[in-house]
């Protein structure tokens, strides 16, 4: 394919058509200090080999996740992905297809979507799951919007244990829709009283477990309060593997569940593309956003799959749709489905137990370092430590010693007086040697 | 004796004092085909004349049901959530959607009576 950039003639034609006197006038809305004063000094041309050499050199400056002991989580988790997952998703029938619109064409795609939904519903303990959203944060936004539609109220109360990026995404949407959202202060020890925050205008409370600090939360008492006060309980998770070990949100009375599915079948991918998991109680089926695939029988009585309840969706119902999301994270959702199928129920439980055991071992080792305190009473594969210095600076010193030691809380919650806290994750990919290396590097860096 | 009035959008309202029961007409249900789902407003919601107050889904289409006059929703026909087919079977009776407390009864003057609505439907062929 030829790449045809704009000619200067194209550019002046377009500027003339929209009535701008020049490129500077076109960008006049952008403050002058935000604009480049001169053209970027980039080389005009390089050969493929030169570009490859240059970029490889730049890439080698990074400390990559797989190259050193790695303990970074905070919403994106490094797990082992069987080679068969990547091999299977690259079949062209899967790799090149877009989310289906014809209700019954592409039975293979529809079948994996149906199986994905079944897995998500089983994992979360909910009645029904959709064909996936973009990621955990936008799934959370969709859950909040759905709660507003169901209750007719327009205020969301966000837990101080909710991942700050998720809270920020809800706030961004609320700002545009004119809805209210109240975010509670950071809740390191999971002691906040969310029930007391529910007033007559509250449509939903949004709580994450394991929360961003790693604490596991029993949502059952809050579910009772929500029910009594007419608000919906939205349960969020960022680590799907945790559902192999902890009580699923559905069993604790959640009305809607939104979470991130990246950690099953999907690599870190620089923060995306990811796959949002979304599930709800059956009674809210008609208000669910996004695609839904159902199982049915064809004219000859054979099992088949169809897109169903599409009248909720934007391509049918336009502005009356439940959501402007008219797609799903097809390939990431397929990777999730294949990995989950390979694991099976017993495999997922075992994987979750290994994660927890590794994290317990790491907590013991780090907690034994003088001046370091593990803050959590409960956790799955991630916990918070308090260090006797600035966490962000310590992480840099650890990196110099060849250990990626976690995420300083100040990076997620700057200016909140939490600069001595670090989020530390440990999955099945860490070896005992990795964990020993962390403890040793920590002793040296303090 | 309650009077029944009709909108051009094929909703009826059976007026009784300052309240009225709203549904869709027999013509509307015949055009929609088999109704499979009805979404009703929350009780207490204020609806404006001509604005969408409910949604009716048939095997053919999803359509809005507009409030023929402005008012507050004081009752909804929850039976439709379980058995939406009564909208086809008995649109003027058991297939009603909602009861409104009228906020501006003079809006009724703009609606058609049965004879006028019948003539209007004739013009639609």
Coordinates of C-alpha atoms in Angstrom, one line a residue:
Chain A
X1 CA 0.0 0.0 0.0
X2 CA 1.3 3.4 -0.9
X3 CA 1.4 6.1 1.8
X4 CA 0.3 9.4 0.4
X5 CA 0.7 12.2 2.8
X6 CA -0.8 15.6 2.3
X7 CA 0.7 17.8 -0.4
X8 CA 0.9 21.5 0.4
X9 CA -1.8 22.0 -2.2
X10 CA -4.1 19.6 -0.3
X11 CA -3.4 21.5 2.9
X12 CA -4.2 24.9 1.5
X13 CA -7.3 23.6 -0.1
X14 CA -8.6 22.2 3.2
X15 CA -7.7 25.4 5.1
X16 CA -9.5 27.5 2.4
X17 CA -12.6 25.3 2.7
X18 CA -12.9 25.7 6.4
X19 CA -12.0 29.3 6.3
X20 CA -8.7 29.3 8.2
X21 CA -6.0 31.5 7.0
X22 CA -3.2 29.1 7.9
X23 CA -2.3 26.1 10.1
X24 CA -1.5 28.5 13.0
X25 CA -4.9 30.1 12.7
X26 CA -6.5 26.6 12.6
X27 CA -4.8 25.7 16.0
X28 CA -5.4 29.1 17.6
X29 CA -7.7 27.5 20.2
X30 CA -4.7 25.8 21.7
X31 CA -2.8 28.1 24.1
X32 CA 0.4 29.4 22.5
X33 CA 2.7 28.0 25.3
X34 CA 1.3 24.5 24.6
X35 CA 2.3 24.7 20.9
X36 CA 5.7 23.8 19.4
X37 CA 7.6 27.0 18.6
X38 CA 9.6 25.3 15.9
X39 CA 9.4 22.2 13.7
X40 CA 10.6 19.0 15.4
X41 CA 14.1 18.1 14.5
X42 CA 13.5 14.7 13.1
X43 CA 15.6 12.9 10.5
X44 CA 13.9 13.1 7.1
X45 CA 14.5 9.5 6.2
X46 CA 16.0 6.3 7.5
X47 CA 16.1 2.7 6.1
X48 CA 14.1 -0.1 7.7
X49 CA 17.3 -1.5 9.1
X50 CA 18.4 1.8 10.6
X51 CA 15.0 2.4 12.2
X52 CA 15.0 -1.1 13.6
X53 CA 18.4 -0.6 15.1
X54 CA 17.5 2.8 16.5
X55 CA 14.3 1.6 18.1
X56 CA 15.8 -1.6 19.5
X57 CA 18.4 0.6 21.1
X58 CA 15.8 2.8 22.7
X59 CA 13.8 -0.3 23.8
X60 CA 16.9 -1.7 25.5
X61 CA 16.9 1.3 27.8
X62 CA 13.7 0.0 29.5
X63 CA 13.8 -2.5 32.3
X64 CA 11.2 -4.9 30.9
X65 CA 8.7 -6.8 33.0
X66 CA 10.0 -10.2 32.0
X67 CA 13.7 -9.4 32.4
X68 CA 13.9 -8.8 36.2
X69 CA 12.1 -9.8 39.4
X70 CA 8.8 -8.1 38.9
X71 CA 6.2 -7.0 41.6
X72 CA 4.2 -4.4 39.8
X73 CA 0.4 -4.6 39.9
X74 CA -2.1 -1.8 40.8
X75 CA -4.6 -2.9 38.2
X76 CA -2.5 -4.7 35.6
X77 CA -1.0 -8.1 36.4
X78 CA 1.7 -10.1 34.9
X79 CA 0.7 -13.8 34.7
X80 CA 2.0 -16.7 32.6
X81 CA 0.0 -17.0 29.4
X82 CA 0.3 -20.5 27.7
X83 CA 1.7 -20.2 24.2
X84 CA -1.4 -22.0 22.9
X85 CA -3.5 -18.9 23.7
X86 CA -1.5 -16.6 21.4
X87 CA -1.4 -19.3 18.7
X88 CA -5.1 -19.9 18.7
X89 CA -6.2 -16.2 18.7
X90 CA -4.0 -15.6 15.6
X91 CA -6.2 -17.9 13.5
X92 CA -7.5 -15.4 10.9
X93 CA -11.1 -16.3 11.5
X94 CA -10.7 -14.8 14.9
X95 CA -7.9 -12.3 14.4
X96 CA -9.5 -10.4 11.6
X97 CA -13.2 -10.4 12.6
X98 CA -15.0 -7.5 14.1
X99 CA -17.7 -7.8 16.7
X100 CA -20.7 -9.5 15.0
X101 CA -23.8 -7.5 13.9
X102 CA -25.7 -10.0 11.9
X103 CA -27.5 -11.9 14.7
X104 CA -26.6 -15.5 13.6
X105 CA -23.7 -15.3 11.1
X106 CA -20.2 -16.3 12.4
X107 CA -21.2 -19.2 14.7
X108 CA -17.6 -19.7 15.9
X109 CA -17.3 -16.1 17.1
X110 CA -20.8 -16.3 18.7
X111 CA -19.9 -19.5 20.4
X112 CA -16.8 -18.2 22.1
X113 CA -18.6 -15.0 23.1
X114 CA -21.3 -17.2 24.7
X115 CA -18.7 -19.3 26.4
X116 CA -16.9 -16.1 27.6
X117 CA -20.2 -14.8 29.1
X118 CA -20.8 -18.1 30.8
X119 CA -17.3 -18.1 32.3
X120 CA -17.7 -14.5 33.5
X121 CA -21.1 -15.2 35.0
X122 CA -19.7 -18.3 36.8
X123 CA -16.6 -16.4 38.0
X124 CA -18.6 -13.4 39.4
X125 CA -21.5 -15.5 40.7
X126 CA -24.0 -13.4 38.7
X127 CA -26.9 -14.4 36.5
X128 CA -25.9 -12.8 33.2
X129 CA -22.7 -11.3 31.7
X130 CA -22.2 -9.4 28.5
X131 CA -19.7 -9.9 25.7
X132 CA -17.2 -7.6 27.4
X133 CA -16.5 -3.9 27.6
X134 CA -13.2 -2.0 26.8
X135 CA -11.6 -2.4 30.2
X136 CA -12.3 -2.4 33.9
X137 CA -12.6 1.3 34.3
X138 CA -15.1 1.9 31.5
X139 CA -17.1 -1.2 32.6
X140 CA -17.3 0.5 36.0
X141 CA -18.7 3.7 34.3
X142 CA -21.2 1.6 32.4
X143 CA -22.3 0.0 35.7
X144 CA -22.8 3.4 37.3
X145 CA -24.8 4.6 34.3
X146 CA -26.9 1.4 34.4
X147 CA -27.6 2.0 38.1
X148 CA -28.8 5.5 37.3
X149 CA -31.2 4.1 34.7
X150 CA -32.6 1.5 37.0
X151 CA -33.1 3.7 40.1
X152 CA -33.9 7.0 38.4
X153 CA -31.3 8.6 40.7
X154 CA -28.1 10.1 39.6
X155 CA -25.5 10.0 42.3
X156 CA -22.8 7.4 42.7
X157 CA -20.8 7.0 45.9
X158 CA -17.2 5.7 45.2
X159 CA -15.3 3.8 47.8
X160 CA -11.8 5.1 48.9
X161 CA -10.6 1.6 48.0
X162 CA -11.6 2.0 44.3
X163 CA -8.7 2.2 41.9
X164 CA -8.1 6.0 41.5
X165 CA -8.1 5.6 37.7
X166 CA -11.5 4.0 37.8
X167 CA -12.8 6.7 40.1
X168 CA -11.3 9.3 37.7
X169 CA -13.0 7.6 34.7
X170 CA -16.4 7.7 36.5
X171 CA -15.8 11.4 37.4
X172 CA -15.0 12.2 33.7
X173 CA -18.2 10.6 32.5
X174 CA -20.3 12.2 35.3
X175 CA -18.9 15.6 34.4
X176 CA -20.2 15.1 30.9
X177 CA -23.6 13.6 31.8
X178 CA -24.3 16.0 34.6
X179 CA -24.5 13.2 37.2
X180 CA -23.1 13.4 40.6
X181 CA -20.3 11.3 42.0
X182 CA -18.9 11.4 45.5
X183 CA -15.5 9.8 45.9
X184 CA -14.5 8.9 49.5
X185 CA -10.9 9.7 50.7
X186 CA -8.3 7.0 50.2
X187 CA -9.1 4.1 52.5
X188 CA -5.9 2.2 53.2
X189 CA -7.2 0.0 55.9
X190 CA -10.7 -0.7 54.5
X191 CA -12.4 0.9 57.5
X192 CA -14.7 3.4 55.7
X193 CA -18.4 3.4 56.4
X194 CA -20.0 3.4 53.0
X195 CA -23.5 2.6 54.2
X196 CA -23.6 6.0 56.0
X197 CA -22.9 7.8 52.7
X198 CA -26.1 6.6 51.0
X199 CA -28.7 9.3 50.9
X200 CA -32.1 9.6 49.0
X201 CA -30.3 10.7 45.8
X202 CA -27.8 7.8 45.8
X203 CA -28.3 5.4 42.9
X204 CA -25.3 3.2 43.7
X205 CA -22.2 2.5 45.7
X206 CA -19.1 1.3 44.0
X207 CA -16.7 -0.9 46.0
X208 CA -13.7 -2.8 44.9
X209 CA -12.5 -6.1 46.3
X210 CA -9.6 -6.9 46.5
X211 CA -9.4 -3.1 46.8
X212 CA -6.6 -1.0 45.4
X213 CA -4.6 -1.4 48.6
X214 CA -5.1 -5.2 48.3
X215 CA -7.6 -5.6 51.2
X216 CA -10.4 -8.1 50.7
X217 CA -13.8 -6.7 51.6
X218 CA -16.9 -8.6 52.7
X219 CA -19.6 -6.8 50.8
X220 CA -22.6 -8.6 52.4
X221 CA -23.3 -6.1 55.2
X222 CA -23.2 -3.2 52.7
X223 CA -25.4 -5.2 50.3
X224 CA -28.1 -5.3 53.0
X225 CA -27.8 -1.6 53.7
X226 CA -28.0 -0.8 50.0
X227 CA -31.2 -2.9 49.7
X228 CA -32.8 -1.2 52.6
X229 CA -31.9 2.3 51.3
X230 CA -32.8 1.7 47.6
X231 CA -29.3 1.9 46.2
X232 CA -27.6 -0.7 44.0
X233 CA -24.3 -2.3 45.0
X234 CA -21.6 -2.3 42.2
X235 CA -18.7 -4.6 42.9
X236 CA -15.4 -4.0 41.1
X237 CA -12.2 -6.0 40.8
X238 CA -9.0 -5.4 38.9
X239 CA -7.5 -8.9 39.4
X240 CA -9.7 -11.5 37.9
X241 CA -7.5 -14.4 39.1
X242 CA -8.6 -13.5 42.7
X243 CA -12.1 -14.9 41.8
X244 CA -10.5 -18.4 41.8
X245 CA -10.1 -18.1 45.6
X246 CA -12.3 -15.4 47.1
X247 CA -16.1 -15.3 47.5
X248 CA -17.5 -14.0 44.3
X249 CA -19.3 -10.6 44.4
X250 CA -22.6 -12.3 43.4
X251 CA -22.6 -14.4 46.5
X252 CA -22.2 -11.2 48.6
X253 CA -25.3 -9.6 47.1
X254 CA -23.8 -7.4 44.4
X255 CA -26.3 -6.0 41.9
X256 CA -23.8 -5.3 39.1
X257 CA -20.2 -6.5 38.8
X258 CA -17.6 -4.7 36.7
X259 CA -14.0 -5.8 36.5
X260 CA -10.8 -6.1 34.5
X261 CA -10.1 -9.4 32.8
X262 CA -6.6 -8.6 31.6
X263 CA -4.9 -10.9 34.0
X264 CA -6.4 -14.0 32.4
X265 CA -5.1 -14.6 28.9
X266 CA -3.8 -11.1 28.2
X267 CA -0.4 -9.6 28.7
X268 CA 0.3 -6.2 30.1
X269 CA 0.1 -4.6 26.7
X270 CA 1.4 -1.2 27.9
X271 CA -2.0 -0.7 29.7
X272 CA -4.3 -1.7 26.9
X273 CA -6.0 -3.2 25.0
X274 CA -7.7 -4.9 27.9
X275 CA -11.1 -6.6 28.4
X276 CA -13.8 -5.3 30.7
X277 CA -15.9 -7.9 32.4
X278 CA -19.5 -6.9 33.1
X279 CA -22.3 -9.0 34.9
X280 CA -25.6 -8.3 36.6
X281 CA -28.6 -9.8 38.2
X282 CA -31.1 -11.3 35.7
X283 CA -33.8 -8.7 36.7
X284 CA -31.6 -5.9 35.2
X285 CA -31.1 -7.8 31.9
X286 CA -32.8 -5.1 29.8
X287 CA -30.6 -2.4 31.1
X288 CA -27.3 -4.1 30.5
X289 CA -25.0 -2.2 28.1
X290 CA -23.1 -3.7 25.1
X291 CA -23.4 -7.0 23.2
X292 CA -25.2 -10.1 24.5
X293 CA -25.0 -13.5 22.9
X294 CA -27.6 -16.2 23.6
X295 CA -28.0 -19.9 23.0
X296 CA -30.9 -21.2 20.9
X297 CA -32.1 -23.9 18.6
X298 CA -32.2 -23.6 14.8
X299 CA -35.1 -24.7 12.6
X300 CA -33.8 -28.2 12.7
X301 CA -33.5 -28.3 16.4
X302 CA -29.7 -28.0 16.5
X303 CA -27.9 -25.9 19.1
X304 CA -26.8 -22.5 17.9
X305 CA -25.9 -19.0 19.0
X306 CA -27.4 -15.6 18.3
X307 CA -27.0 -12.0 19.3
X308 CA -29.9 -11.3 21.5
X309 CA -31.8 -8.4 23.1
X310 CA -30.2 -6.1 20.5
X311 CA -33.0 -3.5 21.0
X312 CA -30.9 -2.3 23.9
X313 CA -28.2 -1.3 21.5
X314 CA -27.2 1.8 19.7
X315 CA -27.3 0.4 16.2
X316 CA -31.0 -0.4 16.8
X317 CA -32.2 2.1 19.3
X318 CA -30.0 5.1 18.6
X319 CA -30.0 7.7 21.4
X320 CA -32.4 5.5 23.5
X321 CA -29.8 2.8 23.7
X322 CA -28.5 1.6 27.1
X323 CA -25.0 2.5 26.1
X324 CA -23.0 4.0 23.3
X325 CA -20.8 1.0 23.4
X326 CA -21.7 -1.1 20.4
X327 CA -18.7 -3.4 20.4
X328 CA -16.7 -5.7 22.6
X329 CA -13.0 -6.4 23.2
X330 CA -13.2 -9.3 20.8
X331 CA -9.7 -10.6 20.7
X332 CA -8.9 -10.0 24.4
X333 CA -12.2 -11.6 25.3
X334 CA -11.2 -14.6 23.1
X335 CA -7.8 -14.8 24.8
X336 CA -9.5 -14.8 28.2
X337 CA -11.9 -17.5 27.1
X338 CA -9.2 -19.8 25.7
X339 CA -6.9 -19.3 28.8
X340 CA -9.9 -19.9 31.1
X341 CA -10.9 -23.0 29.2
X342 CA -7.3 -24.4 29.4
X343 CA -7.2 -23.7 33.1
X344 CA -10.7 -25.1 33.9
X345 CA -12.3 -24.7 37.3
X346 CA -9.6 -26.7 39.2
X347 CA -6.8 -25.0 37.3
X348 CA -8.0 -21.6 38.1
X349 CA -8.4 -22.4 41.8
X350 CA -4.8 -23.8 41.8
X351 CA -3.5 -20.8 40.0
X352 CA -5.2 -18.5 42.5
X353 CA -3.8 -20.5 45.5
X354 CA -0.3 -20.2 44.1
X355 CA -0.7 -16.5 43.6
X356 CA -1.8 -16.1 47.2
X357 CA 0.9 -18.3 48.6
X358 CA 3.6 -16.4 46.7
X359 CA 2.2 -13.1 48.0
X360 CA 2.1 -14.4 51.6
X361 CA 5.7 -15.5 51.2
X362 CA 6.7 -12.1 49.8
X363 CA 4.8 -10.3 52.6
X364 CA 6.7 -12.4 55.2
X365 CA 10.1 -11.6 53.6
X366 CA 9.4 -7.8 53.1
X367 CA 7.8 -7.5 56.6
X368 CA 11.1 -8.9 58.1
X369 CA 13.1 -6.1 56.6
X370 CA 13.8 -3.5 59.3
X371 CA 11.6 -0.4 59.0
X372 CA 9.2 -2.0 56.5
X373 CA 5.6 -2.7 57.6
X374 CA 3.0 -4.8 55.8
X375 CA -0.3 -2.9 56.3
X376 CA -2.9 -5.5 55.2
X377 CA -4.8 -7.8 57.5
X378 CA -6.1 -9.6 54.4
X379 CA -5.0 -9.7 50.8
X380 CA -5.0 -11.9 47.7
X381 CA -1.8 -11.4 45.6
X382 CA -1.2 -7.7 46.3
X383 CA -0.6 -5.7 49.5
X384 CA 0.5 -2.4 50.7
X385 CA 3.8 -1.8 52.6
X386 CA 4.9 1.3 54.5
X387 CA 8.5 2.2 54.1
X388 CA 10.6 4.7 56.2
X389 CA 11.3 7.0 53.2
X390 CA 9.7 8.3 50.1
X391 CA 8.1 5.3 48.2
X392 CA 8.7 6.7 44.7
X393 CA 12.4 7.3 45.4
X394 CA 12.8 3.9 46.9
X395 CA 11.2 2.3 43.8
X396 CA 13.8 4.0 41.7
X397 CA 16.7 2.8 43.9
X398 CA 15.3 -0.8 43.7
X399 CA 15.1 -0.5 39.9
X400 CA 18.8 0.5 39.9
X401 CA 19.4 -2.8 41.8
X402 CA 17.4 -4.7 39.1
X403 CA 14.1 -5.2 40.9
X404 CA 10.8 -3.7 39.8
X405 CA 9.4 -3.4 43.3
X406 CA 5.8 -2.2 42.8
X407 CA 3.8 1.0 42.4
X408 CA 4.3 4.0 44.8
X409 CA 0.9 5.0 46.1
X410 CA 1.9 8.7 45.5
X411 CA 1.8 7.9 41.7
X412 CA -1.9 7.0 41.9
X413 CA -2.8 9.4 44.7
X414 CA -0.4 12.3 44.7
X415 CA -0.6 14.9 47.4
X416 CA -2.6 12.7 49.8
X417 CA 0.1 12.2 52.4
X418 CA 0.6 8.6 51.3
X419 CA 4.1 9.0 50.0
X420 CA 5.6 6.3 52.2
X421 CA 3.3 3.5 50.8
X422 CA 4.0 1.1 48.0
X423 CA 1.6 -1.4 46.4
X424 CA 3.4 -4.8 45.9
X425 CA 2.0 -7.7 43.8
X426 CA 3.3 -11.2 43.5
X427 CA 1.8 -13.7 41.0
X428 CA 2.7 -17.2 39.9
X429 CA 5.5 -15.9 37.7
X430 CA 7.7 -14.9 40.7
X431 CA 10.2 -17.5 42.0
X432 CA 11.5 -17.8 45.5
X433 CA 14.7 -16.4 44.2
X434 CA 12.9 -13.3 42.9
X435 CA 11.3 -12.7 46.2
X436 CA 14.6 -13.2 48.1
X437 CA 16.2 -10.7 45.6
X438 CA 13.4 -8.2 46.4
X439 CA 14.0 -8.5 50.2
X440 CA 17.7 -8.2 49.7
X441 CA 17.5 -5.2 47.4
X442 CA 15.1 -3.6 49.8
X443 CA 17.6 -4.0 52.7
X444 CA 20.3 -2.5 50.5
X445 CA 18.1 0.4 49.3
X446 CA 16.9 1.6 52.8
Chain B
X1 CA -68.4 8.5 32.5
X2 CA -64.7 8.7 31.6
X3 CA -63.9 10.0 28.2
X4 CA -61.2 8.5 25.9
X5 CA -59.0 10.8 23.8
X6 CA -56.3 9.9 21.3
X7 CA -53.0 11.3 20.1
X8 CA -51.5 11.3 16.6
X9 CA -48.8 9.0 18.0
X10 CA -51.5 6.4 18.7
X11 CA -51.7 6.7 22.4
X12 CA -55.0 6.9 24.2
X13 CA -55.8 8.4 27.5
X14 CA -58.9 7.5 29.5
X15 CA -59.6 10.6 31.5
X16 CA -61.3 10.4 34.9
X17 CA -61.3 13.8 36.8
X18 CA -57.7 15.0 37.1
X19 CA -56.2 11.6 36.3
X20 CA -56.0 9.5 33.1
X21 CA -55.0 6.0 32.1
X22 CA -52.6 5.9 29.2
X23 CA -52.0 3.0 26.7
X24 CA -51.5 2.4 23.0
X25 CA -54.4 2.0 20.6
X26 CA -55.5 -1.2 18.9
X27 CA -54.2 0.3 15.6
X28 CA -50.7 0.8 17.2
X29 CA -50.5 -2.8 18.6
X30 CA -51.6 -4.2 15.2
X31 CA -48.8 -2.3 13.5
X32 CA -46.2 -3.3 16.1
X33 CA -46.9 -7.0 16.0
X34 CA -46.2 -9.3 18.9
X35 CA -45.2 -7.2 21.9
X36 CA -42.3 -8.9 23.8
X37 CA -41.3 -6.3 26.3
X38 CA -42.6 -3.1 27.9
X39 CA -40.4 -0.7 29.8
X40 CA -42.4 1.4 32.2
X41 CA -41.5 4.7 33.9
X42 CA -40.8 5.0 37.6
X43 CA -43.8 6.0 39.8
X44 CA -43.4 9.7 40.6
X45 CA -41.8 10.6 37.4
X46 CA -43.0 13.8 35.7
X47 CA -43.6 13.4 32.0
X48 CA -44.1 16.2 29.5
X49 CA -46.7 16.1 26.7
X50 CA -45.2 14.4 23.6
X51 CA -42.1 13.1 25.5
X52 CA -41.3 9.5 25.7
X53 CA -42.7 7.9 28.9
X54 CA -42.4 4.2 28.2
X55 CA -40.9 1.8 25.6
X56 CA -42.6 -1.0 23.9
X57 CA -40.7 -3.7 22.0
X58 CA -42.2 -6.0 19.5
X59 CA -40.6 -8.7 17.4
X60 CA -40.4 -6.0 14.7
X61 CA -39.3 -2.8 16.5
X62 CA -38.6 -0.9 19.6
X63 CA -40.8 2.2 19.9
X64 CA -41.3 5.0 22.4
X65 CA -44.7 5.5 24.0
X66 CA -45.2 9.2 24.4
X67 CA -47.2 10.9 27.1
X68 CA -50.3 12.4 25.3
X69 CA -50.5 15.1 28.0
X70 CA -48.2 16.3 30.8
X71 CA -48.5 14.8 34.3
X72 CA -47.0 12.8 37.1
X73 CA -46.9 9.0 36.9
X74 CA -49.0 7.7 39.8
X75 CA -49.5 4.1 38.8
X76 CA -47.9 1.7 36.4
X77 CA -49.2 -1.6 35.0
X78 CA -46.6 -4.0 36.4
X79 CA -48.5 -6.9 34.9
X80 CA -46.9 -5.9 31.5
X81 CA -43.5 -6.8 32.8
X82 CA -44.5 -10.4 33.1
X83 CA -47.1 -10.7 30.3
X84 CA -46.4 -8.0 27.7
X85 CA -48.7 -9.9 25.2
X86 CA -51.8 -8.4 26.9
X87 CA -50.9 -5.2 25.0
X88 CA -51.8 -7.1 21.9
X89 CA -54.8 -8.9 23.4
X90 CA -56.5 -6.0 25.2
X91 CA -54.8 -2.7 24.5
X92 CA -57.7 -0.6 25.7
X93 CA -58.3 -2.7 28.8
X94 CA -55.7 -4.9 30.6
X95 CA -53.0 -3.7 28.3
X96 CA -52.8 -0.1 29.8
X97 CA -49.4 1.3 30.6
X98 CA -49.6 4.0 33.2
X99 CA -51.9 6.3 35.2
X100 CA -51.1 10.0 35.1
X101 CA -52.1 12.8 37.4
X102 CA -52.6 15.6 34.9
X103 CA -50.6 18.7 35.4
X104 CA -52.2 20.7 32.6
X105 CA -55.7 19.4 31.8
X106 CA -56.1 22.0 29.0
X107 CA -53.7 19.9 27.0
X108 CA -56.5 17.4 26.5
X109 CA -58.2 19.9 24.1
X110 CA -55.6 19.2 21.5
X111 CA -56.3 15.4 21.5
X112 CA -58.8 13.6 19.2
X113 CA -62.1 11.9 20.2
X114 CA -62.9 8.4 19.0
X115 CA -64.5 9.5 15.8
X116 CA -61.7 11.9 14.9
X117 CA -59.1 9.3 15.6
X118 CA -60.9 6.7 13.6
X119 CA -61.0 9.1 10.6
X120 CA -57.3 9.9 11.2
X121 CA -56.3 6.2 11.1
X122 CA -58.3 5.8 7.8
X123 CA -56.1 8.4 6.2
X124 CA -53.0 6.4 7.1
X125 CA -54.2 3.6 4.8

